[in-house]
Amino acid sequence: MDTIIKNGLVVTASDTFAADVGIAGGVVVQLGQSLHAEGAHVIDASGRYVLPGGVDPHTHLDSPSQQVVTADDFRSGTVAAACGGTTTIIDMCFQRHGESLAEALADWHRRAAGRAVIDYGFHIVVVDLTDQVEAELARLPGEGIPSFKLFMAYKHGPMVDDLTMLRVLEQARDHGGLVLVHAENGDAAFHAQRRLLAEGKTAPRYHAVSRPPRVEAEATARAIALAELVGAPLFVVHVSCGEALEEVLRGRARGVHVRAETCTHYLYTSEADLDRPDFAGAKYVFTPPPRQPHQQAVLWNALADGALQLVSSDHSVFNFHGQKELGRGDFSKIPNGAPGIEERLIGVYQGVQSGKITLNRFVDLVATAPAKLFGLYPRKGTIAIGGDADIVLWNPAAELTITQAALHHQVDYTLYEGLRVRGLPETVLLRGQVIVEGREFVGRAGGGQFLRRARYPK
Ligand SMILES: [Zn+2]
């Protein structure tokens, strides 16, 4: 054995037990009491939880969007992820109009290779469905890309029509893929934006007015109906409100195979944040928008009772200065998105602190469920013999006031400035190597590997 983590409390999605963890060649080789190996590096985990590394299945790094590029690239974004206890991400690889999926993926490989410090996979975002692209979709699950993302929003951007959705859903059904959907009615949002701007309503708060819960719920219901018509599984990203959740539950009750996530920011923000002074509300412009405060409890309950499967970050970041500011005088020009890749585990863990979710459910939401849904389990997402030694030593007693200065992302703000939290990741291992120590990154750029993921099971 190269490394032994001693005296910790191992926590998985299903169990909590005192055990030492023996690591060799980057994988877990032994779990048991009083492990010993001559010459092994010993890490003392007394008073710490020993958790599987987080799996964040929804990020946007180095991603062109709305005439700008996200402020975190694969290096800064994955350093921040690692410092937050995440050891795997699945990033959204965007196809451009006229481009093949192979070209899009080659572009994303170039962005990530040599920079990512944790392991990564890609979802393919289908924007322009030609016959050639349809044929590529049939092959991708066998090549380690078993998930296809579609946007029902962003008219004149990546938005696709229902016919495209049906065709992509069929490819997923036939070849072991899973379709992820951004469910907002793009026509309804576009129509409301034009009307509001014509009335001189240009401030950030009108971003939420233009995309009320029904805009999300309608598209959620339609996506589920289309999946039902062709008999395909579906994953709804960033569910933000009870209205959309109701459609997920209704579809599931009819027997549709539909799974869904929410994001950390919906558990903490509300429409009132869009009214922050000096245009600071623009920092809270993401889609779907922040909702009424009562929705936070709806989402926590859904995470606790299994209605929602996981929490992603949807880390899609634009600097306030120079990027978000492009939307002064027109809320529709504020680049959409917010940071959260480092704050995700900490934010969800506060639900354990306050009794909303159990410790095991926390591990499931941030690591195990995403690994299972996206073809990475049991290599990732749990602590088991033969799995990668991606491990977080979590100090449940450590406290922090979240500030921009305490974080590692490259974007110039956090949504959680001033939030007092308890429970932090301290030491992080990626395939047996310590990459974070005392909340500081000690790994190397390019230490992350591309992950070929397994097909979605029928
Ligand atoms: Zn996203």
PDB file of C-alpha atoms in Angstrom, residues 167-408:
ATOM      1  CA  ARG A 167     -34.885  12.871 -32.797  1.00  0.00           C
ATOM      2  CA  VAL A 168     -32.196  13.263 -30.121  1.00  0.00           C
ATOM      3  CA  LEU A 169     -34.322  11.426 -27.542  1.00  0.00           C
ATOM      4  CA  GLU A 170     -34.637   8.512 -29.981  1.00  0.00           C
ATOM      5  CA  GLN A 171     -30.867   8.308 -30.472  1.00  0.00           C
ATOM      6  CA  ALA A 172     -30.407   8.296 -26.699  1.00  0.00           C
ATOM      7  CA  ARG A 173     -33.045   5.592 -26.283  1.00  0.00           C
ATOM      8  CA  ASP A 174     -31.516   3.355 -28.951  1.00  0.00           C
ATOM      9  CA  HIS A 175     -27.848   3.720 -28.037  1.00  0.00           C
ATOM     10  CA  GLY A 176     -27.641   3.987 -24.245  1.00  0.00           C
ATOM     11  CA  GLY A 177     -27.709   7.754 -23.912  1.00  0.00           C
ATOM     12  CA  LEU A 178     -29.426  10.089 -21.487  1.00  0.00           C
ATOM     13  CA  VAL A 179     -30.841  13.433 -22.643  1.00  0.00           C
ATOM     14  CA  LEU A 180     -30.350  16.395 -20.310  1.00  0.00           C
ATOM     15  CA  VAL A 181     -32.725  19.250 -20.849  1.00  0.00           C
ATOM     16  CA  HIS A 182     -32.648  22.942 -19.960  1.00  0.00           C
ATOM     17  CA  ALA A 183     -36.386  23.299 -19.509  1.00  0.00           C
ATOM     18  CA  GLU A 184     -37.628  26.839 -20.038  1.00  0.00           C
ATOM     19  CA  ASN A 185     -39.992  27.924 -22.811  1.00  0.00           C
ATOM     20  CA  GLY A 186     -37.651  30.072 -24.914  1.00  0.00           C
ATOM     21  CA  ASP A 187     -40.427  31.751 -26.892  1.00  0.00           C
ATOM     22  CA  ALA A 188     -42.268  32.758 -23.732  1.00  0.00           C
ATOM     23  CA  ALA A 189     -39.090  34.199 -22.184  1.00  0.00           C
ATOM     24  CA  PHE A 190     -38.186  36.028 -25.397  1.00  0.00           C
ATOM     25  CA  HIS A 191     -41.679  37.476 -25.737  1.00  0.00           C
ATOM     26  CA  ALA A 192     -41.666  38.724 -22.140  1.00  0.00           C
ATOM     27  CA  GLN A 193     -38.171  40.211 -22.509  1.00  0.00           C
ATOM     28  CA  ARG A 194     -39.227  42.254 -25.553  1.00  0.00           C
ATOM     29  CA  ARG A 195     -42.386  43.481 -23.846  1.00  0.00           C
ATOM     30  CA  LEU A 196     -40.585  44.475 -20.638  1.00  0.00           C
ATOM     31  CA  LEU A 197     -37.773  46.269 -22.460  1.00  0.00           C
ATOM     32  CA  ALA A 198     -40.328  48.159 -24.604  1.00  0.00           C
ATOM     33  CA  GLU A 199     -41.922  49.338 -21.358  1.00  0.00           C
ATOM     34  CA  GLY A 200     -38.540  50.652 -20.180  1.00  0.00           C
ATOM     35  CA  LYS A 201     -38.142  47.864 -17.612  1.00  0.00           C
ATOM     36  CA  THR A 202     -34.424  47.244 -18.000  1.00  0.00           C
ATOM     37  CA  ALA A 203     -33.116  46.459 -14.488  1.00  0.00           C
ATOM     38  CA  PRO A 204     -31.836  43.010 -13.377  1.00  0.00           C
ATOM     39  CA  ARG A 205     -35.055  42.300 -11.459  1.00  0.00           C
ATOM     40  CA  TYR A 206     -36.952  41.991 -14.753  1.00  0.00           C
ATOM     41  CA  HIS A 207     -34.849  38.958 -15.603  1.00  0.00           C
ATOM     42  CA  ALA A 208     -36.985  37.029 -13.094  1.00  0.00           C
ATOM     43  CA  VAL A 209     -40.196  38.693 -14.279  1.00  0.00           C
ATOM     44  CA  SER A 210     -39.481  37.481 -17.819  1.00  0.00           C
ATOM     45  CA  ARG A 211     -39.060  33.837 -16.749  1.00  0.00           C
ATOM     46  CA  PRO A 212     -41.652  33.041 -14.040  1.00  0.00           C
ATOM     47  CA  PRO A 213     -42.074  29.484 -12.708  1.00  0.00           C
ATOM     48  CA  ARG A 214     -44.664  28.616 -15.369  1.00  0.00           C
ATOM     49  CA  VAL A 215     -42.090  29.237 -18.130  1.00  0.00           C
ATOM     50  CA  GLU A 216     -39.986  26.507 -16.534  1.00  0.00           C
ATOM     51  CA  ALA A 217     -42.893  24.230 -15.643  1.00  0.00           C
ATOM     52  CA  GLU A 218     -44.361  24.313 -19.170  1.00  0.00           C
ATOM     53  CA  ALA A 219     -41.077  23.258 -20.756  1.00  0.00           C
ATOM     54  CA  THR A 220     -40.498  20.630 -18.074  1.00  0.00           C
ATOM     55  CA  ALA A 221     -43.912  19.101 -18.772  1.00  0.00           C
ATOM     56  CA  ARG A 222     -43.301  19.209 -22.540  1.00  0.00           C
ATOM     57  CA  ALA A 223     -39.854  17.625 -22.317  1.00  0.00           C
ATOM     58  CA  ILE A 224     -41.244  14.831 -20.157  1.00  0.00           C
ATOM     59  CA  ALA A 225     -44.138  14.300 -22.596  1.00  0.00           C
ATOM     60  CA  LEU A 226     -41.739  14.096 -25.549  1.00  0.00           C
ATOM     61  CA  ALA A 227     -39.557  11.587 -23.676  1.00  0.00           C
ATOM     62  CA  GLU A 228     -42.681   9.613 -22.865  1.00  0.00           C
ATOM     63  CA  LEU A 229     -43.802   9.591 -26.524  1.00  0.00           C
ATOM     64  CA  VAL A 230     -40.565   7.991 -27.690  1.00  0.00           C
ATOM     65  CA  GLY A 231     -39.887   5.923 -24.552  1.00  0.00           C
ATOM     66  CA  ALA A 232     -36.583   7.574 -23.674  1.00  0.00           C
ATOM     67  CA  PRO A 233     -35.102   8.441 -20.264  1.00  0.00           C
ATOM     68  CA  LEU A 234     -34.760  12.122 -19.388  1.00  0.00           C
ATOM     69  CA  PHE A 235     -32.761  14.261 -16.962  1.00  0.00           C
ATOM     70  CA  VAL A 236     -34.015  17.759 -16.125  1.00  0.00           C
ATOM     71  CA  VAL A 237     -31.218  20.124 -15.128  1.00  0.00           C
ATOM     72  CA  HIS A 238     -31.494  22.978 -12.633  1.00  0.00           C
ATOM     73  CA  VAL A 239     -35.043  22.567 -11.317  1.00  0.00           C
ATOM     74  CA  SER A 240     -35.685  25.807  -9.433  1.00  0.00           C
ATOM     75  CA  CYS A 241     -39.287  25.693  -8.208  1.00  0.00           C
ATOM     76  CA  GLY A 242     -42.184  23.599  -6.993  1.00  0.00           C
ATOM     77  CA  GLU A 243     -44.122  24.187 -10.221  1.00  0.00           C
ATOM     78  CA  ALA A 244     -41.468  22.387 -12.294  1.00  0.00           C
ATOM     79  CA  LEU A 245     -40.938  19.734  -9.636  1.00  0.00           C
ATOM     80  CA  GLU A 246     -44.665  18.971  -9.758  1.00  0.00           C
ATOM     81  CA  GLU A 247     -44.335  18.157 -13.471  1.00  0.00           C
ATOM     82  CA  VAL A 248     -41.392  15.841 -12.754  1.00  0.00           C
ATOM     83  CA  LEU A 249     -43.437  13.989 -10.151  1.00  0.00           C
ATOM     84  CA  ARG A 250     -46.468  13.840 -12.421  1.00  0.00           C
ATOM     85  CA  GLY A 251     -44.370  12.343 -15.224  1.00  0.00           C
ATOM     86  CA  ARG A 252     -42.795   9.839 -12.874  1.00  0.00           C
ATOM     87  CA  ALA A 253     -46.231   8.829 -11.612  1.00  0.00           C
ATOM     88  CA  ARG A 254     -47.162   8.008 -15.238  1.00  0.00           C
ATOM     89  CA  GLY A 255     -44.107   5.772 -15.457  1.00  0.00           C
ATOM     90  CA  VAL A 256     -41.806   8.121 -17.387  1.00  0.00           C
ATOM     91  CA  HIS A 257     -38.134   7.591 -16.538  1.00  0.00           C
ATOM     92  CA  VAL A 258     -37.323  11.158 -15.478  1.00  0.00           C
ATOM     93  CA  ARG A 259     -34.583  12.241 -13.082  1.00  0.00           C
ATOM     94  CA  ALA A 260     -33.740  15.785 -11.997  1.00  0.00           C
ATOM     95  CA  GLU A 261     -31.270  18.022 -10.211  1.00  0.00           C
ATOM     96  CA  THR A 262     -31.270  21.402  -8.567  1.00  0.00           C
ATOM     97  CA  CYS A 263     -28.266  23.689  -8.026  1.00  0.00           C
ATOM     98  CA  THR A 264     -26.758  25.110  -4.872  1.00  0.00           C
ATOM     99  CA  HIS A 265     -27.792  28.683  -5.665  1.00  0.00           C
ATOM    100  CA  TYR A 266     -31.504  27.855  -5.687  1.00  0.00           C
ATOM    101  CA  LEU A 267     -31.142  26.744  -2.052  1.00  0.00           C
ATOM    102  CA  TYR A 268     -29.768  30.130  -0.997  1.00  0.00           C
ATOM    103  CA  THR A 269     -30.888  32.950  -3.288  1.00  0.00           C
ATOM    104  CA  SER A 270     -34.196  34.622  -4.043  1.00  0.00           C
ATOM    105  CA  GLU A 271     -35.687  37.237  -6.360  1.00  0.00           C
ATOM    106  CA  ALA A 272     -34.840  39.940  -3.822  1.00  0.00           C
ATOM    107  CA  ASP A 273     -31.137  39.456  -4.648  1.00  0.00           C
ATOM    108  CA  LEU A 274     -31.807  40.861  -8.116  1.00  0.00           C
ATOM    109  CA  ASP A 275     -32.656  44.187  -6.442  1.00  0.00           C
ATOM    110  CA  ARG A 276     -29.221  44.602  -4.861  1.00  0.00           C
ATOM    111  CA  PRO A 277     -27.945  48.160  -5.290  1.00  0.00           C
ATOM    112  CA  ASP A 278     -25.437  49.491  -7.834  1.00  0.00           C
ATOM    113  CA  PHE A 279     -26.385  46.876 -10.412  1.00  0.00           C
ATOM    114  CA  ALA A 280     -25.092  44.107  -8.078  1.00  0.00           C
ATOM    115  CA  GLY A 281     -28.342  42.250  -8.797  1.00  0.00           C
ATOM    116  CA  ALA A 282     -26.698  41.278 -12.102  1.00  0.00           C
ATOM    117  CA  LYS A 283     -24.519  38.850 -10.148  1.00  0.00           C
ATOM    118  CA  TYR A 284     -27.712  36.853  -9.497  1.00  0.00           C
ATOM    119  CA  VAL A 285     -28.784  36.691 -13.133  1.00  0.00           C
ATOM    120  CA  PHE A 286     -28.780  32.997 -14.032  1.00  0.00           C
ATOM    121  CA  THR A 287     -31.412  30.755 -15.605  1.00  0.00           C
ATOM    122  CA  PRO A 288     -33.873  29.712 -14.364  1.00  0.00           C
ATOM    123  CA  PRO A 289     -33.814  32.862 -12.218  1.00  0.00           C
ATOM    124  CA  PRO A 290     -33.779  33.054  -8.413  1.00  0.00           C
ATOM    125  CA  ARG A 291     -37.281  32.389  -7.068  1.00  0.00           C
ATOM    126  CA  GLN A 292     -39.450  33.410  -4.123  1.00  0.00           C
ATOM    127  CA  PRO A 293     -37.888  32.434  -0.761  1.00  0.00           C
ATOM    128  CA  HIS A 294     -40.476  29.717  -0.029  1.00  0.00           C
ATOM    129  CA  GLN A 295     -39.112  27.688  -2.965  1.00  0.00           C
ATOM    130  CA  GLN A 296     -35.902  27.000  -1.033  1.00  0.00           C
ATOM    131  CA  ALA A 297     -37.795  24.827   1.463  1.00  0.00           C
ATOM    132  CA  VAL A 298     -39.603  23.080  -1.408  1.00  0.00           C
ATOM    133  CA  LEU A 299     -36.236  22.143  -2.938  1.00  0.00           C
ATOM    134  CA  TRP A 300     -34.638  21.035   0.342  1.00  0.00           C
ATOM    135  CA  ASN A 301     -37.638  18.777   0.973  1.00  0.00           C
ATOM    136  CA  ALA A 302     -37.337  17.351  -2.544  1.00  0.00           C
ATOM    137  CA  LEU A 303     -33.642  16.619  -1.931  1.00  0.00           C
ATOM    138  CA  ALA A 304     -34.495  14.911   1.348  1.00  0.00           C
ATOM    139  CA  ASP A 305     -37.364  12.758   0.055  1.00  0.00           C
ATOM    140  CA  GLY A 306     -35.761  11.685  -3.231  1.00  0.00           C
ATOM    141  CA  ALA A 307     -37.911  13.725  -5.612  1.00  0.00           C
ATOM    142  CA  LEU A 308     -34.660  15.375  -6.762  1.00  0.00           C
ATOM    143  CA  GLN A 309     -31.630  13.163  -7.326  1.00  0.00           C
ATOM    144  CA  LEU A 310     -28.662  15.491  -6.918  1.00  0.00           C
ATOM    145  CA  VAL A 311     -27.190  18.976  -6.607  1.00  0.00           C
ATOM    146  CA  SER A 312     -24.889  20.377  -9.293  1.00  0.00           C
ATOM    147  CA  SER A 313     -23.165  23.752  -9.393  1.00  0.00           C
ATOM    148  CA  ASP A 314     -24.032  24.883 -12.945  1.00  0.00           C
ATOM    149  CA  HIS A 315     -20.816  26.885 -12.505  1.00  0.00           C
ATOM    150  CA  SER A 316     -21.045  29.306 -15.427  1.00  0.00           C
ATOM    151  CA  VAL A 317     -19.206  32.442 -14.462  1.00  0.00           C
ATOM    152  CA  PHE A 318     -18.895  35.982 -15.716  1.00  0.00           C
ATOM    153  CA  ASN A 319     -17.054  38.784 -13.959  1.00  0.00           C
ATOM    154  CA  PHE A 320     -19.209  41.528 -12.561  1.00  0.00           C
ATOM    155  CA  HIS A 321     -16.724  44.067 -13.905  1.00  0.00           C
ATOM    156  CA  GLY A 322     -16.576  44.004 -17.669  1.00  0.00           C
ATOM    157  CA  GLN A 323     -18.947  41.085 -18.287  1.00  0.00           C
ATOM    158  CA  LYS A 324     -22.134  41.329 -16.181  1.00  0.00           C
ATOM    159  CA  GLU A 325     -21.897  45.083 -16.713  1.00  0.00           C
ATOM    160  CA  LEU A 326     -22.634  44.575 -20.421  1.00  0.00           C
ATOM    161  CA  GLY A 327     -26.266  44.394 -19.344  1.00  0.00           C
ATOM    162  CA  ARG A 328     -26.516  47.858 -17.766  1.00  0.00           C
ATOM    163  CA  GLY A 329     -29.588  49.348 -19.379  1.00  0.00           C
ATOM    164  CA  ASP A 330     -30.812  45.975 -20.739  1.00  0.00           C
ATOM    165  CA  PHE A 331     -31.221  42.987 -18.426  1.00  0.00           C
ATOM    166  CA  SER A 332     -31.390  40.628 -21.431  1.00  0.00           C
ATOM    167  CA  LYS A 333     -27.744  41.435 -22.211  1.00  0.00           C
ATOM    168  CA  ILE A 334     -26.442  40.379 -18.772  1.00  0.00           C
ATOM    169  CA  PRO A 335     -24.476  37.147 -19.331  1.00  0.00           C
ATOM    170  CA  ASN A 336     -26.422  34.378 -17.582  1.00  0.00           C
ATOM    171  CA  GLY A 337     -24.726  32.318 -14.910  1.00  0.00           C
ATOM    172  CA  ALA A 338     -23.095  32.301 -11.492  1.00  0.00           C
ATOM    173  CA  PRO A 339     -20.228  30.652  -9.597  1.00  0.00           C
ATOM    174  CA  GLY A 340     -20.610  27.713  -7.223  1.00  0.00           C
ATOM    175  CA  ILE A 341     -18.108  24.990  -8.133  1.00  0.00           C
ATOM    176  CA  GLU A 342     -16.239  25.445  -4.827  1.00  0.00           C
ATOM    177  CA  GLU A 343     -19.252  26.317  -2.678  1.00  0.00           C
ATOM    178  CA  ARG A 344     -21.420  23.313  -3.696  1.00  0.00           C
ATOM    179  CA  LEU A 345     -20.469  20.684  -1.092  1.00  0.00           C
ATOM    180  CA  ILE A 346     -20.228  23.291   1.656  1.00  0.00           C
ATOM    181  CA  GLY A 347     -23.629  24.704   0.715  1.00  0.00           C
ATOM    182  CA  VAL A 348     -25.369  21.330   0.621  1.00  0.00           C
ATOM    183  CA  TYR A 349     -23.646  20.194   3.827  1.00  0.00           C
ATOM    184  CA  GLN A 350     -25.340  23.041   5.713  1.00  0.00           C
ATOM    185  CA  GLY A 351     -28.513  21.009   5.216  1.00  0.00           C
ATOM    186  CA  VAL A 352     -26.939  18.280   7.357  1.00  0.00           C
ATOM    187  CA  GLN A 353     -26.058  20.879   9.978  1.00  0.00           C
ATOM    188  CA  SER A 354     -29.641  22.109  10.113  1.00  0.00           C
ATOM    189  CA  GLY A 355     -31.214  18.655  10.008  1.00  0.00           C
ATOM    190  CA  LYS A 356     -32.783  18.943   6.560  1.00  0.00           C
ATOM    191  CA  ILE A 357     -30.878  15.976   5.111  1.00  0.00           C
ATOM    192  CA  THR A 358     -28.825  13.124   6.566  1.00  0.00           C
ATOM    193  CA  LEU A 359     -25.071  12.812   6.199  1.00  0.00           C
ATOM    194  CA  ASN A 360     -25.493   9.809   3.887  1.00  0.00           C
ATOM    195  CA  ARG A 361     -28.008  11.670   1.762  1.00  0.00           C
ATOM    196  CA  PHE A 362     -25.492  14.529   1.473  1.00  0.00           C
ATOM    197  CA  VAL A 363     -22.905  12.106   0.039  1.00  0.00           C
ATOM    198  CA  ASP A 364     -25.493  10.702  -2.346  1.00  0.00           C
ATOM    199  CA  LEU A 365     -26.535  14.157  -3.606  1.00  0.00           C
ATOM    200  CA  VAL A 366     -23.040  15.489  -4.267  1.00  0.00           C
ATOM    201  CA  ALA A 367     -21.144  12.337  -5.283  1.00  0.00           C
ATOM    202  CA  THR A 368     -22.877   8.974  -5.562  1.00  0.00           C
ATOM    203  CA  ALA A 369     -26.046   9.827  -7.482  1.00  0.00           C
ATOM    204  CA  PRO A 370     -24.235  11.865 -10.147  1.00  0.00           C
ATOM    205  CA  ALA A 371     -21.640   9.096 -10.569  1.00  0.00           C
ATOM    206  CA  LYS A 372     -24.391   6.517 -11.022  1.00  0.00           C
ATOM    207  CA  LEU A 373     -26.532   8.564 -13.401  1.00  0.00           C
ATOM    208  CA  PHE A 374     -23.651   9.574 -15.623  1.00  0.00           C
ATOM    209  CA  GLY A 375     -21.798   6.281 -16.028  1.00  0.00           C
ATOM    210  CA  LEU A 376     -18.958   6.689 -13.530  1.00  0.00           C
ATOM    211  CA  TYR A 377     -20.010   4.376 -10.693  1.00  0.00           C
ATOM    212  CA  PRO A 378     -18.376   2.596  -8.848  1.00  0.00           C
ATOM    213  CA  ARG A 379     -15.071   3.978 -10.120  1.00  0.00           C
ATOM    214  CA  LYS A 380     -16.215   7.387  -8.853  1.00  0.00           C
ATOM    215  CA  GLY A 381     -18.819   8.480  -6.298  1.00  0.00           C
ATOM    216  CA  THR A 382     -18.177   6.068  -3.448  1.00  0.00           C
ATOM    217  CA  ILE A 383     -15.445   4.559  -1.301  1.00  0.00           C
ATOM    218  CA  ALA A 384     -15.164   0.909  -2.289  1.00  0.00           C
ATOM    219  CA  ILE A 385     -12.421  -1.581  -3.008  1.00  0.00           C
ATOM    220  CA  GLY A 386     -11.298  -1.191  -6.589  1.00  0.00           C
ATOM    221  CA  GLY A 387     -12.697   2.317  -6.924  1.00  0.00           C
ATOM    222  CA  ASP A 388     -10.498   5.355  -7.535  1.00  0.00           C
ATOM    223  CA  ALA A 389      -9.073   6.782  -4.311  1.00  0.00           C
ATOM    224  CA  ASP A 390     -10.812  10.130  -4.764  1.00  0.00           C
ATOM    225  CA  ILE A 391     -11.307  11.048  -1.138  1.00  0.00           C
ATOM    226  CA  VAL A 392     -12.191  14.104   0.915  1.00  0.00           C
ATOM    227  CA  LEU A 393     -11.290  14.491   4.569  1.00  0.00           C
ATOM    228  CA  TRP A 394     -14.138  16.615   5.869  1.00  0.00           C
ATOM    229  CA  ASN A 395     -13.881  18.512   9.139  1.00  0.00           C
ATOM    230  CA  PRO A 396     -17.403  18.821  10.551  1.00  0.00           C
ATOM    231  CA  ALA A 397     -16.259  21.274  13.228  1.00  0.00           C
ATOM    232  CA  ALA A 398     -14.403  23.749  10.985  1.00  0.00           C
ATOM    233  CA  GLU A 399     -16.078  27.095  10.453  1.00  0.00           C
ATOM    234  CA  LEU A 400     -15.715  29.733   7.802  1.00  0.00           C
ATOM    235  CA  THR A 401     -17.320  32.958   6.720  1.00  0.00           C
ATOM    236  CA  ILE A 402     -17.473  32.664   2.947  1.00  0.00           C
ATOM    237  CA  THR A 403     -15.799  35.578   1.211  1.00  0.00           C
ATOM    238  CA  GLN A 404     -14.454  36.129  -2.258  1.00  0.00           C
ATOM    239  CA  ALA A 405     -10.916  36.129  -0.812  1.00  0.00           C
ATOM    240  CA  ALA A 406     -11.415  32.667   0.729  1.00  0.00           C
ATOM    241  CA  LEU A 407     -12.270  31.052  -2.611  1.00  0.00           C
ATOM    242  CA  HIS A 408     -10.148  29.869  -5.533  1.00  0.00           C
TER     243      HIS A 408
END
